[in-house]
Coordinates of C-alpha atoms in Angstrom, one line a residue:
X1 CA 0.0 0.0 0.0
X2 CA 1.2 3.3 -1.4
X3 CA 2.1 6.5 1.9
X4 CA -0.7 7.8 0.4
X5 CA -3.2 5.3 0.6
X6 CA -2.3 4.2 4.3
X7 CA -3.0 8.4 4.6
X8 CA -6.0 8.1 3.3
X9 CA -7.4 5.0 4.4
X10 CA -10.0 4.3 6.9
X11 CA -9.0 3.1 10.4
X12 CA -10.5 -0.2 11.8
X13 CA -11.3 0.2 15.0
X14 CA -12.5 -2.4 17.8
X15 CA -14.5 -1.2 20.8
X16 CA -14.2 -3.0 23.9
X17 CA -16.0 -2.2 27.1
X18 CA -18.0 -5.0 28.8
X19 CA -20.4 -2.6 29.5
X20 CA -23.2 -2.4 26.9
X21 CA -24.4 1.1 27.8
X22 CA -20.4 2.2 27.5
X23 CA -19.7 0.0 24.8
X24 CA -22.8 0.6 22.1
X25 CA -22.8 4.4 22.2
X26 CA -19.1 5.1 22.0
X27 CA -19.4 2.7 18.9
X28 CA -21.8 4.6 17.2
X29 CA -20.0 7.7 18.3
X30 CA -16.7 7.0 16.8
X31 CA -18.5 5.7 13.6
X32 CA -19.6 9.2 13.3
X33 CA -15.7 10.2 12.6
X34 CA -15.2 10.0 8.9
X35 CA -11.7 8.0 9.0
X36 CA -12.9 5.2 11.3
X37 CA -15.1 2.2 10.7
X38 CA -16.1 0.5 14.0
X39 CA -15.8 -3.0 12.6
X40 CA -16.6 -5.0 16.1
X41 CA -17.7 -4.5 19.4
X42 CA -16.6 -6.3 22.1
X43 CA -17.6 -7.5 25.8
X44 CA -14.6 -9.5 27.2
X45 CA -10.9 -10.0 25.9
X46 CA -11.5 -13.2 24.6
X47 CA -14.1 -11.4 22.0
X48 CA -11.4 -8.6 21.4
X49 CA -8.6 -11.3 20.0
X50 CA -11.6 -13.0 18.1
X51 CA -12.7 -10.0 16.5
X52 CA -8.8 -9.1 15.8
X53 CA -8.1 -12.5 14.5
X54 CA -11.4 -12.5 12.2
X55 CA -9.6 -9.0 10.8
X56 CA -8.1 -6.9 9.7
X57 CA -7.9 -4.3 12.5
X58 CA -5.9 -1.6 13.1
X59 CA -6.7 -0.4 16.6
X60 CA -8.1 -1.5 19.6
X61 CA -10.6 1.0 22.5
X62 CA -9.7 -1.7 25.3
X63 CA -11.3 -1.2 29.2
X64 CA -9.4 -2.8 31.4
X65 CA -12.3 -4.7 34.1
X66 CA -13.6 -7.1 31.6
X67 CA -14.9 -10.5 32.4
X68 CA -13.6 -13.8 30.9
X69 CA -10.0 -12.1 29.8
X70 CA -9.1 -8.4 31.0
X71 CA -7.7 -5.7 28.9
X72 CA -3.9 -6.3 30.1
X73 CA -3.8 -9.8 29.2
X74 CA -6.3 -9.2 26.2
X75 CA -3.4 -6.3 25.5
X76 CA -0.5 -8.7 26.0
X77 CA -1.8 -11.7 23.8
X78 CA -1.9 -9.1 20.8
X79 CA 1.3 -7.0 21.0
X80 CA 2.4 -11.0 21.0
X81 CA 0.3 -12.5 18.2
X82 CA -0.5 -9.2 16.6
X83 CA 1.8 -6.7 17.2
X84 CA 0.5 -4.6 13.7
X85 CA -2.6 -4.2 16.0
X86 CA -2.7 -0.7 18.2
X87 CA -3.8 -0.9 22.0
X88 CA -5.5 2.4 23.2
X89 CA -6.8 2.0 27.1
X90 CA -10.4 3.7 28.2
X91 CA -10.6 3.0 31.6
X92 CA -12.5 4.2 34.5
X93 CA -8.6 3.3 36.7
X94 CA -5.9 5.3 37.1
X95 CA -3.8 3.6 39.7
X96 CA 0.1 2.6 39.1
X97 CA -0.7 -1.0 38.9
X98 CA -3.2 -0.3 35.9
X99 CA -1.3 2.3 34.0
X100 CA 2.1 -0.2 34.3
X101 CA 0.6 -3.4 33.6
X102 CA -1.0 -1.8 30.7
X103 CA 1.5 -0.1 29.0
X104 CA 4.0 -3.0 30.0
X105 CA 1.2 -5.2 28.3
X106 CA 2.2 -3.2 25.1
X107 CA -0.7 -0.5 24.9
X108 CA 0.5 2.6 22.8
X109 CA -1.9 5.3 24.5
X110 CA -3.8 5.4 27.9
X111 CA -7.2 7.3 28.5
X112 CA -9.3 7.7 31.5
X113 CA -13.4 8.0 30.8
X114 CA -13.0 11.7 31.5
X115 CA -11.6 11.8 28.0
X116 CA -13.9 13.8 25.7
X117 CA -14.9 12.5 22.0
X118 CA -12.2 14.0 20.2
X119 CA -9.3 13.2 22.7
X120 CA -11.0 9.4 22.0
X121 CA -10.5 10.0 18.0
X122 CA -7.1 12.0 18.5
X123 CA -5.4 8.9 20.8
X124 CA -7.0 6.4 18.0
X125 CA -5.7 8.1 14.5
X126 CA -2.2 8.9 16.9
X127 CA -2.1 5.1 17.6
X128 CA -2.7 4.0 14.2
X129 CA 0.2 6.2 13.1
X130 CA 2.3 4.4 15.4
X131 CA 2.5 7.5 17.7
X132 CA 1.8 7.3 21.9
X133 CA -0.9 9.4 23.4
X134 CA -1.6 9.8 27.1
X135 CA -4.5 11.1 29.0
X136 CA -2.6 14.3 31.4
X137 CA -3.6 11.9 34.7
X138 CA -2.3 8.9 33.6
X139 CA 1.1 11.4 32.8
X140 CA 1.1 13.1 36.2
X141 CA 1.2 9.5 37.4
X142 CA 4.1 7.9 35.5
X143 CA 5.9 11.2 36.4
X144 CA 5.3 11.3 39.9
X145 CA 6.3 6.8 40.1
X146 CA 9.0 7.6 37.9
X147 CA 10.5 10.0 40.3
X148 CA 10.0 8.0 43.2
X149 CA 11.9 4.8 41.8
X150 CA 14.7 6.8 39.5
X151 CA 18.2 7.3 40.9
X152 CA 19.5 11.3 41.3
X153 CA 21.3 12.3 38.4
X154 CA 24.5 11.3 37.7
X155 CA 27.1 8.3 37.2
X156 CA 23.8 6.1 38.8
X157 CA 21.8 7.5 36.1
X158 CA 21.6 6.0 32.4
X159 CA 23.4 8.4 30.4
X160 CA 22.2 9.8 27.1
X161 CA 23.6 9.4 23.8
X162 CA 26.2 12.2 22.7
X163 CA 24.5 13.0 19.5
X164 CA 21.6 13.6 20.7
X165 CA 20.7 17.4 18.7
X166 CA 19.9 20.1 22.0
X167 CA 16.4 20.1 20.0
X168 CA 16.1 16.6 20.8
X169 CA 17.4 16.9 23.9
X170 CA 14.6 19.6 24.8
X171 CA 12.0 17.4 22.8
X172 CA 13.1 14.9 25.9
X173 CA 12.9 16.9 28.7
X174 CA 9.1 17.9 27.4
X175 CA 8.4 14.5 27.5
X176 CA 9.4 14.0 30.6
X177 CA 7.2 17.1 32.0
X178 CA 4.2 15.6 30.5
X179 CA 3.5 17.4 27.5
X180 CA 1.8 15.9 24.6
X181 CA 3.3 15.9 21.0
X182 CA 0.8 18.9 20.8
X183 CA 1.6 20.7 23.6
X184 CA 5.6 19.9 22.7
X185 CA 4.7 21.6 19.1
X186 CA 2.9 24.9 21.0
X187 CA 5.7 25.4 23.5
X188 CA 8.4 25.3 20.8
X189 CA 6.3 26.6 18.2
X190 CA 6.9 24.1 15.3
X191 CA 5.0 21.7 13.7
X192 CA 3.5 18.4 15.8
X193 CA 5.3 16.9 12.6
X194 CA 8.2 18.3 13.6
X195 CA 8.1 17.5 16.7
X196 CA 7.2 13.4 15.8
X197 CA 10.2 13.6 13.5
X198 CA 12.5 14.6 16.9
X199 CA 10.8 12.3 18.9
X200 CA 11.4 9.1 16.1
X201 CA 15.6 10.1 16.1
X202 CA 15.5 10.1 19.6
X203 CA 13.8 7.2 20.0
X204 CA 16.0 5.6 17.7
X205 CA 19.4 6.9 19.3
X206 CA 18.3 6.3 22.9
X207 CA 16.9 2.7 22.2
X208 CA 13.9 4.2 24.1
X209 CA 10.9 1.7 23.2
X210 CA 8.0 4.0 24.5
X211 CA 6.6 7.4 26.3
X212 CA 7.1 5.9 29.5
X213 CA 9.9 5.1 29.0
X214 CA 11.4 7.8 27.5
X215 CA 9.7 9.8 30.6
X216 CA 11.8 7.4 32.8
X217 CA 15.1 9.0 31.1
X218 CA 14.3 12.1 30.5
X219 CA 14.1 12.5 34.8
X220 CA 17.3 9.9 35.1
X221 CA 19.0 12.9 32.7
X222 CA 18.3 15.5 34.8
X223 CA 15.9 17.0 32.3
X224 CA 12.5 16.8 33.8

């Protein structure tokens, strides 16, 4: 598939909430947006890989509480079986053990329900263009565990690579305050383009796999 037809293609979308008065209107909801197709609803993991496996799919809305299989394992079984599949959380939970096992699980963004419809749409176009989005809670908390477990500064402290661009560098240390790629791309005043473009060679130098990760480095650099 041409650059320009994965641009311009629809995203596939699965909806899983075990909740039927959750799950049905945020389906219909999202079907409303013009790039997504709601292809499945789903009421328990086991359902979400079923729907996945039955294909193709390109993201997954997964609560967490679900009968039968939860999100986290549901999450796990398709970062291994499916890794082409994106995970974006909408839970009611916002506690350390949820927000880890989650994103450890693979999951490439992390909403609460607070999240209004077009943060929803925003996290699942962000995830489908391989990009991390997470809700300003769920940052505060990675922040605030990240701090608690990461050694000062220092020769403790996993250092940064040395080609690292200051603009990358600074990209980091927004990251590491919380921001969003959007709110990165206000306070420097460049594109959110731009900014994914830093964030990809710094990924890519740092061997940093994910946002909370990179959050975790950014404060073990000094920089946040």
């Amino acid at each position: 598939m041409s650059e320009r037809a994965k641009s311009t293609a629809r995203l596939r979308v699965v909806v899983a909430d075990d909740q039927a008065a959750v799950r049905e209107p945020l389906a219909a909801v999202l079907g409303l947006a013009e790039d997504i197709d709601v292809v499945a609803a789903a009421a328990d993991g086991g359902e979400v890989l079923a729907a996945v496996a039955a294909g193709p799919v390109d993201v997954v809305l997964m609560d967490l509480r679900m009968p039968v299989m939860d999100g986290i394992e549901a999450t796990r079984r398709l970062t291994e079986e499916h890794p082409e599949v994106a995970v974006v959380v909408l839970t009611t939970f916002a506690d350390d053990e949820s927000i880890l096992g989650a994103l450890g699980a693979g999951a490439r963004g992390y909403l609460t329900k607070n999240a209004g419809r077009q943060d929803i749409t925003r996290a699942i176009r962000a995830a489908g263009a391989g990009q991390s989005v997470l809700d300003r809670e769920v940052q505060n908390r990675l922040l605030a565990t990240a701090r608690a477990s990461t050694p000062a500064p220092g020769p403790a402290g996993q250092p940064l690579p040395a080609d690292l661009t200051p603009r990358e560098r600074e990209v980091l240390a927004l990251i590491g305050q919380g921001l969003s790629n959007r709110g990165i791309a206000e306070k420097l005043f460049i594109s959110e383009a731009t900014v994914k473009t830093h964030i990809n060679n710094l990924f890519a130098k740092s061997h940093i796999q994910d946002r909370a990760e990179a959050v975790r480095r950014a404060i073990a650099a000094g920089l946040a």
